[in-house]
Amino acid sequence: MATKKNLSYNFPSPIDNDHLVGHKDVLNHFLTAWNARDQYPIHPVWMLTGPRGIGKATLAYKIAKMVYGNVGDFFIIDLERNVDKDGKQKNDGKVISVYTVRAMIEKMQMSSMSGDWRVILIDSVDELNTAASNALLKLLEEPPAKTLFLLVTHQLSNVLPTIRSRARVEKMRPLSISELRELCAIFMPEEDISTETLTLANGSFGKIAGLKQSGGDIIYDELLECLQNPQSNSADIMNIARKIAQQPALHGILLDAIAYFKLAELYPDATRAINDINKIYLEPEIALFKIITEIKKCL
């Protein structure tokens, strides 16, 4: 079995990441509109939508840095800057409060307009609670002059239709295998990332980063090895099941394994079993053991 290397990884946050890989089409769409803004007014609201971890926020920050004039003209709304009704840091890590949106609006109204463009970047709109979404909607109904909204969205269906209708929606595609390799070479130059791990990422470098930090890529390789090895037994399967059970975020790699082996008929039952792990009185490893066993029976 493969062993996990003792390597640490330093993946920059999108605001600090200067390496945008892919998405040249979307960037060019914006640049074309921005460069012609004196002739044709640029749309004030740009929504960047697509799966998590593909570089939407990285692109949003790249655009923002090109546009805003002064430091005080850039406003960011995200979970890290979330506040409660008293203006204190709110670290529940779940939703962005209406107080965060209101605080941003207040700061924007108090900021000195130098005549340069201002940018409001929200990462992500999916995480706004209902009241926060409605507060944003009111702002979008009459956007302030020379203000650009950059709205990062992971799932377009989670966004209020009234917000979507006021935005220019740019759909961003998952990264290709070659683009993922390019990012791996930049951020993990000492690592040899397997094709299986790249495929497992489904075009999301964020997923690769998460797998590497958690050791999930090693566990996935062990899972495939166990399934493909005719000599592996119940003890081997239970060993893998226990490793996966320790990290709930990795439960989904069983579905990835089902897709890898093209066993679509197992997908519905496996999905229900994984979703039920926290609802039924079974140790997670037992439920996972049963799924792995079913996969192996079909090979």
PDB file of N, CA, C and O in Angstrom, residues 12 39 48 77 109 122 139 147 158 171 185 192 210 215 246 256-257 263 268-269 275 279 286-287 293:
ATOM      1  N   PRO A  12      -2.299  29.335  -1.487  1.00  0.00           N
ATOM      2  CA  PRO A  12      -2.700  30.708  -1.169  1.00  0.00           C
ATOM      3  C   PRO A  12      -4.201  30.896  -1.295  1.00  0.00           C
ATOM      4  O   PRO A  12      -4.870  30.206  -2.062  1.00  0.00           O
ATOM      5  N   GLN A  39     -17.449  53.726 -24.609  1.00  0.00           N
ATOM      6  CA  GLN A  39     -18.386  53.714 -25.729  1.00  0.00           C
ATOM      7  C   GLN A  39     -19.676  52.994 -25.385  1.00  0.00           C
ATOM      8  O   GLN A  39     -20.775  53.427 -25.761  1.00  0.00           O
ATOM      9  N   LEU A  48     -19.873  35.068 -11.605  1.00  0.00           N
ATOM     10  CA  LEU A  48     -18.988  33.995 -12.039  1.00  0.00           C
ATOM     11  C   LEU A  48     -19.467  32.707 -11.390  1.00  0.00           C
ATOM     12  O   LEU A  48     -19.394  32.539 -10.165  1.00  0.00           O
ATOM     13  N   ILE A  77     -17.094  40.756   0.722  1.00  0.00           N
ATOM     14  CA  ILE A  77     -18.051  40.064   1.590  1.00  0.00           C
ATOM     15  C   ILE A  77     -17.783  38.575   1.472  1.00  0.00           C
ATOM     16  O   ILE A  77     -17.887  37.991   0.395  1.00  0.00           O
ATOM     17  N   GLN A 109     -20.870  53.893   1.586  1.00  0.00           N
ATOM     18  CA  GLN A 109     -21.483  55.213   1.586  1.00  0.00           C
ATOM     19  C   GLN A 109     -20.587  56.249   2.253  1.00  0.00           C
ATOM     20  O   GLN A 109     -20.622  57.428   1.914  1.00  0.00           O
ATOM     21  N   ILE A 122     -18.259  39.476  -3.732  1.00  0.00           N
ATOM     22  CA  ILE A 122     -18.950  38.582  -2.789  1.00  0.00           C
ATOM     23  C   ILE A 122     -18.576  37.141  -3.099  1.00  0.00           C
ATOM     24  O   ILE A 122     -18.809  36.646  -4.190  1.00  0.00           O
ATOM     25  N   LEU A 139     -29.640  46.734  -3.296  1.00  0.00           N
ATOM     26  CA  LEU A 139     -28.489  47.488  -3.791  1.00  0.00           C
ATOM     27  C   LEU A 139     -28.348  47.343  -5.305  1.00  0.00           C
ATOM     28  O   LEU A 139     -27.992  48.291  -6.002  1.00  0.00           O
ATOM     29  N   THR A 147     -19.487  51.504 -10.031  1.00  0.00           N
ATOM     30  CA  THR A 147     -19.306  50.425  -9.057  1.00  0.00           C
ATOM     31  C   THR A 147     -19.497  49.096  -9.769  1.00  0.00           C
ATOM     32  O   THR A 147     -20.504  48.889 -10.448  1.00  0.00           O
ATOM     33  N   ASN A 158     -29.076  28.199  -6.415  1.00  0.00           N
ATOM     34  CA  ASN A 158     -29.189  28.678  -5.033  1.00  0.00           C
ATOM     35  C   ASN A 158     -29.339  30.194  -4.945  1.00  0.00           C
ATOM     36  O   ASN A 158     -29.530  30.736  -3.856  1.00  0.00           O
ATOM     37  N   LYS A 171     -20.561  31.509 -17.116  1.00  0.00           N
ATOM     38  CA  LYS A 171     -20.413  30.130 -16.650  1.00  0.00           C
ATOM     39  C   LYS A 171     -18.981  29.656 -16.886  1.00  0.00           C
ATOM     40  O   LYS A 171     -18.495  29.658 -18.016  1.00  0.00           O
ATOM     41  N   ALA A 185       1.988  21.529 -10.691  1.00  0.00           N
ATOM     42  CA  ALA A 185       3.412  21.828 -10.868  1.00  0.00           C
ATOM     43  C   ALA A 185       3.794  23.125 -10.170  1.00  0.00           C
ATOM     44  O   ALA A 185       4.924  23.274  -9.681  1.00  0.00           O
ATOM     45  N   ASP A 192       4.242  13.848  -7.419  1.00  0.00           N
ATOM     46  CA  ASP A 192       3.835  13.204  -8.664  1.00  0.00           C
ATOM     47  C   ASP A 192       2.365  12.844  -8.514  1.00  0.00           C
ATOM     48  O   ASP A 192       2.024  11.845  -7.877  1.00  0.00           O
ATOM     49  N   GLY A 210      -7.592  19.840  -1.237  1.00  0.00           N
ATOM     50  CA  GLY A 210      -8.204  19.230  -0.058  1.00  0.00           C
ATOM     51  C   GLY A 210      -7.776  17.788   0.129  1.00  0.00           C
ATOM     52  O   GLY A 210      -7.514  17.343   1.250  1.00  0.00           O
ATOM     53  N   GLY A 215      -4.742  13.822   2.969  1.00  0.00           N
ATOM     54  CA  GLY A 215      -4.265  12.479   2.660  1.00  0.00           C
ATOM     55  C   GLY A 215      -5.303  11.650   1.938  1.00  0.00           C
ATOM     56  O   GLY A 215      -5.139  10.437   1.769  1.00  0.00           O
ATOM     57  N   GLN A 246     -13.064   7.991   9.179  1.00  0.00           N
ATOM     58  CA  GLN A 246     -12.474   9.003  10.053  1.00  0.00           C
ATOM     59  C   GLN A 246     -12.596  10.416   9.493  1.00  0.00           C
ATOM     60  O   GLN A 246     -12.470  11.397  10.230  1.00  0.00           O
ATOM     61  N   ASP A 256     -16.988   8.178  -6.311  1.00  0.00           N
ATOM     62  CA  ASP A 256     -15.989   8.372  -7.371  1.00  0.00           C
ATOM     63  C   ASP A 256     -15.435   7.031  -7.845  1.00  0.00           C
ATOM     64  O   ASP A 256     -15.165   6.845  -9.035  1.00  0.00           O
ATOM     65  N   ALA A 257     -15.265   6.098  -6.916  1.00  0.00           N
ATOM     66  CA  ALA A 257     -14.787   4.767  -7.285  1.00  0.00           C
ATOM     67  C   ALA A 257     -15.826   4.048  -8.152  1.00  0.00           C
ATOM     68  O   ALA A 257     -15.482   3.364  -9.125  1.00  0.00           O
ATOM     69  N   LEU A 263     -19.812   1.615 -12.762  1.00  0.00           N
ATOM     70  CA  LEU A 263     -20.840   0.764 -12.149  1.00  0.00           C
ATOM     71  C   LEU A 263     -22.047   1.626 -11.786  1.00  0.00           C
ATOM     72  O   LEU A 263     -22.430   1.754 -10.620  1.00  0.00           O
ATOM     73  N   PRO A 268     -27.226   4.838  -7.137  1.00  0.00           N
ATOM     74  CA  PRO A 268     -28.358   5.280  -6.298  1.00  0.00           C
ATOM     75  C   PRO A 268     -28.321   4.713  -4.888  1.00  0.00           C
ATOM     76  O   PRO A 268     -28.487   5.455  -3.907  1.00  0.00           O
ATOM     77  N   ASP A 269     -28.104   3.409  -4.758  1.00  0.00           N
ATOM     78  CA  ASP A 269     -28.088   2.793  -3.424  1.00  0.00           C
ATOM     79  C   ASP A 269     -26.910   3.291  -2.596  1.00  0.00           C
ATOM     80  O   ASP A 269     -27.044   3.541  -1.387  1.00  0.00           O
ATOM     81  N   ASN A 275     -25.659   9.096   2.451  1.00  0.00           N
ATOM     82  CA  ASN A 275     -26.478  10.162   3.036  1.00  0.00           C
ATOM     83  C   ASN A 275     -27.101   9.745   4.362  1.00  0.00           C
ATOM     84  O   ASN A 275     -27.380  10.585   5.221  1.00  0.00           O
ATOM     85  N   LYS A 279     -27.724   9.389   9.940  1.00  0.00           N
ATOM     86  CA  LYS A 279     -29.124   9.323  10.369  1.00  0.00           C
ATOM     87  C   LYS A 279     -29.478   8.000  11.045  1.00  0.00           C
ATOM     88  O   LYS A 279     -30.508   7.892  11.700  1.00  0.00           O
ATOM     89  N   ILE A 286     -19.082   0.536   9.131  1.00  0.00           N
ATOM     90  CA  ILE A 286     -19.888  -0.616   8.743  1.00  0.00           C
ATOM     91  C   ILE A 286     -20.644  -0.325   7.446  1.00  0.00           C
ATOM     92  O   ILE A 286     -20.670  -1.140   6.516  1.00  0.00           O
ATOM     93  N   ALA A 287     -21.254   0.855   7.391  1.00  0.00           N
ATOM     94  CA  ALA A 287     -21.979   1.239   6.177  1.00  0.00           C
ATOM     95  C   ALA A 287     -21.019   1.342   4.993  1.00  0.00           C
ATOM     96  O   ALA A 287     -21.325   0.890   3.880  1.00  0.00           O
ATOM     97  N   THR A 293     -17.775  -3.509  -0.318  1.00  0.00           N
ATOM     98  CA  THR A 293     -17.979  -4.926  -0.622  1.00  0.00           C
ATOM     99  C   THR A 293     -18.849  -5.098  -1.860  1.00  0.00           C
ATOM    100  O   THR A 293     -18.578  -5.958  -2.717  1.00  0.00           O
TER     101      THR A 293
END
